[in-house]
PDB file of C-alpha atoms in Angstrom:
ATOM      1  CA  UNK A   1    -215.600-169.384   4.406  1.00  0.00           C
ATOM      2  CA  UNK A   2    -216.174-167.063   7.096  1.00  0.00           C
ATOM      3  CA  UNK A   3    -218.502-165.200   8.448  1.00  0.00           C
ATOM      4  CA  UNK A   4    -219.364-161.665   8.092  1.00  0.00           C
ATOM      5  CA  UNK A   5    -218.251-159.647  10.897  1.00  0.00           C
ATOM      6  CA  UNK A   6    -220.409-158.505  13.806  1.00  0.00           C
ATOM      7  CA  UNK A   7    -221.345-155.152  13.624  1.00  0.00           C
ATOM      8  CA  UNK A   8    -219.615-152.956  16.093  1.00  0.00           C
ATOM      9  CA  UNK A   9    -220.746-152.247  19.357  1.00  0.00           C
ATOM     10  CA  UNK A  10    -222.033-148.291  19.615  1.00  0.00           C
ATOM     11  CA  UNK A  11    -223.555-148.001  23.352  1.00  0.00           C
ATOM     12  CA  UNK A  12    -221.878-146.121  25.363  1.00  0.00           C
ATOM     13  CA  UNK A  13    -219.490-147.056  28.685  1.00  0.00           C
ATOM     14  CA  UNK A  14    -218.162-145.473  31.279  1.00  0.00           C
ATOM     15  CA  UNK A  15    -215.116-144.736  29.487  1.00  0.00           C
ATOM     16  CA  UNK A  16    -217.298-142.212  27.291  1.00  0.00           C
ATOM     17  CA  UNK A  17    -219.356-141.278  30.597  1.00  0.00           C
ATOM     18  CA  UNK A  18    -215.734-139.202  31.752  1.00  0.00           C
ATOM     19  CA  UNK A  19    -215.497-137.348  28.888  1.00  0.00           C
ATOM     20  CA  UNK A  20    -218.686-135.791  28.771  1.00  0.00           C
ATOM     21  CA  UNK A  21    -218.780-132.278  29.194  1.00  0.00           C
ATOM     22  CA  UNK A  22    -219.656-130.595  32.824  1.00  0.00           C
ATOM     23  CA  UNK A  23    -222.142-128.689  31.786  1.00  0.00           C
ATOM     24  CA  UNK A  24    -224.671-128.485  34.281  1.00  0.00           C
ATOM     25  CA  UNK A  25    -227.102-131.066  33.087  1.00  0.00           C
ATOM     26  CA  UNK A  26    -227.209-134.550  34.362  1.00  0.00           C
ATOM     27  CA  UNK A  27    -225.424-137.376  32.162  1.00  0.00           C
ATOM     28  CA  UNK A  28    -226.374-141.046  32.921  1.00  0.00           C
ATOM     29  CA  UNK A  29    -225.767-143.705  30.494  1.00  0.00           C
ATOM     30  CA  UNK A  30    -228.254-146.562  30.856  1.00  0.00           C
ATOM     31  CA  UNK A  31    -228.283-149.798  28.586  1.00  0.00           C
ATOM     32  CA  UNK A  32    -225.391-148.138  26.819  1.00  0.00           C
ATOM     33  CA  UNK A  33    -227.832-145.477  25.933  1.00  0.00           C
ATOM     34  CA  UNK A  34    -226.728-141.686  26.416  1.00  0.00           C
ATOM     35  CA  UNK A  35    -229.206-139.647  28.364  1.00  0.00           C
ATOM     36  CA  UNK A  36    -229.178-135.877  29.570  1.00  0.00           C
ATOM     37  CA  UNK A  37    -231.778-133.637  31.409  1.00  0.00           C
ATOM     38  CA  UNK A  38    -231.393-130.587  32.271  1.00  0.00           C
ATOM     39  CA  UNK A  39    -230.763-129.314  36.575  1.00  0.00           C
ATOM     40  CA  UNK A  40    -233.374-130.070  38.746  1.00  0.00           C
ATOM     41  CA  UNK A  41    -236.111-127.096  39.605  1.00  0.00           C
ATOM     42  CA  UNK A  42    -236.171-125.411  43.322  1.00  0.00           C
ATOM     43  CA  UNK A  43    -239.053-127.980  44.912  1.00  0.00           C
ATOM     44  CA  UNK A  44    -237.570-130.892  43.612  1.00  0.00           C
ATOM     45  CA  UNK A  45    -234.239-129.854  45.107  1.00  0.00           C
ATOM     46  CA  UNK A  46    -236.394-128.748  48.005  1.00  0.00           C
ATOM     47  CA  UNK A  47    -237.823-131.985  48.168  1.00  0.00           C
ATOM     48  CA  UNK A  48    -234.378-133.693  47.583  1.00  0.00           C
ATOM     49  CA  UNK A  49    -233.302-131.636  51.086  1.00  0.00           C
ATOM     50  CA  UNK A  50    -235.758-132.643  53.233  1.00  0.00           C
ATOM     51  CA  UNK A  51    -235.827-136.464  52.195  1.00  0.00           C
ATOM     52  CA  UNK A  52    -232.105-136.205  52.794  1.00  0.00           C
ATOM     53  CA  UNK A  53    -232.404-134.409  56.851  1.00  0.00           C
ATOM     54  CA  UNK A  54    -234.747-136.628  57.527  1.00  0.00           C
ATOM     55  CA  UNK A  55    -232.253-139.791  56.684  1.00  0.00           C
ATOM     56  CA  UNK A  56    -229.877-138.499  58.115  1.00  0.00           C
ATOM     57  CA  UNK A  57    -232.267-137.853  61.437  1.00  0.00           C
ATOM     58  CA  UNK A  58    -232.833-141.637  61.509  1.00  0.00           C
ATOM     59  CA  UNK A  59    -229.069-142.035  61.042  1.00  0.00           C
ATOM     60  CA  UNK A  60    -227.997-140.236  64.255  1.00  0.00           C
ATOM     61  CA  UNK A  61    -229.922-142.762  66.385  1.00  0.00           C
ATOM     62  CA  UNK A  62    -228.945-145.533  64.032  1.00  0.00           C
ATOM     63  CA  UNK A  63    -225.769-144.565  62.530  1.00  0.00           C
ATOM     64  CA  UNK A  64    -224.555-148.398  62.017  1.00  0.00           C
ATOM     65  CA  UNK A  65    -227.398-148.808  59.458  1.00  0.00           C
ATOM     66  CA  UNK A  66    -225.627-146.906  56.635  1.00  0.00           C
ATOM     67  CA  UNK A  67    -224.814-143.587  55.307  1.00  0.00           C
ATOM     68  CA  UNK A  68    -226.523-141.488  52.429  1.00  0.00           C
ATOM     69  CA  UNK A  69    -225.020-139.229  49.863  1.00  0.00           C
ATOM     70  CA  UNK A  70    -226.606-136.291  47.740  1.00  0.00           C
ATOM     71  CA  UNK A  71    -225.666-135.794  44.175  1.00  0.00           C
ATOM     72  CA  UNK A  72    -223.576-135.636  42.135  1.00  0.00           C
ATOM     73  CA  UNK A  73    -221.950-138.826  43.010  1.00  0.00           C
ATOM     74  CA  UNK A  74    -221.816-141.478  39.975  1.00  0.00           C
ATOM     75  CA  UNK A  75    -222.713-144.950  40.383  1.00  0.00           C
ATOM     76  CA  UNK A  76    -221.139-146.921  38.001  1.00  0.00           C
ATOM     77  CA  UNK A  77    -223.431-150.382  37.986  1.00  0.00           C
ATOM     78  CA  UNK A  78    -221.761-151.918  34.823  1.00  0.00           C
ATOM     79  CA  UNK A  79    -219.752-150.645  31.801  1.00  0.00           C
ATOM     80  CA  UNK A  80    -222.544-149.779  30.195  1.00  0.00           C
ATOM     81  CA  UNK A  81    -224.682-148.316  33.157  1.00  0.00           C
ATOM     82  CA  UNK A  82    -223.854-145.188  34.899  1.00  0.00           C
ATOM     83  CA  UNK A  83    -226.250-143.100  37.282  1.00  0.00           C
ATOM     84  CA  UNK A  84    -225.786-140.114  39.043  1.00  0.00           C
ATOM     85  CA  UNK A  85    -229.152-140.396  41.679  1.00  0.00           C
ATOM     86  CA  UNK A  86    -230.408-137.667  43.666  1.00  0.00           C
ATOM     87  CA  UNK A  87    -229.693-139.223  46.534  1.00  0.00           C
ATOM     88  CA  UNK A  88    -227.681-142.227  47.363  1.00  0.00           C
ATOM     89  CA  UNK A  89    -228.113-144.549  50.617  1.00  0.00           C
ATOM     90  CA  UNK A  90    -224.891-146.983  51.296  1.00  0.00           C
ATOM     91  CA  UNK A  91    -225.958-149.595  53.799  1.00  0.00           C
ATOM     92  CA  UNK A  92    -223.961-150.589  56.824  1.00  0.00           C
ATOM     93  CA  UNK A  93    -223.932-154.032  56.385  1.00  0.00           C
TER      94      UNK A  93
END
């Protein structure tokens, strides 16, 4: 006899992650869950910018430590995990 069959899997992966639409709002898939908020207000992106100068200050006299990148710039973790963070430091080593 055998067994019932598993039910399937609904998260989401990256695959759906491309097709979502570009609509402005920020889509990250996390646990296979689909999430969306809407764009950032002014001080956060104000915030955002002056986190980012002042990395990139400490990366003129250091430049071997890394490099850092501002959104939108998806980081795919696993197939079921896909950010998209504000800001995104790379190290050097």
């Amino acid at each position: 006899m055998r067994s019932p069959a598993a039910p399937a899997d609904t998260r989401f992966t990256y695959d759906d992650f491309v097709l979502f639409p570009d609509d402005g709002k920020r889509h990250e898939i996390i646990a296979g869950e689909h999430y969306v908020t809407p764009s950032p207000t002014v001080r956060h992106q104000r915030l955002v910018k002056r986190l980012l100068l002042e990395i990139e200050l400490y990366l003129k006299t250091n430049p071997r430590a890394g490099e850092v990148f501002p959104a939108p710039l998806d980081v795919v973790l696993s197939h079921f995990d896909v950010v998209e963070p504000d800001l995104l430091f790379v190290a050097g080593d």
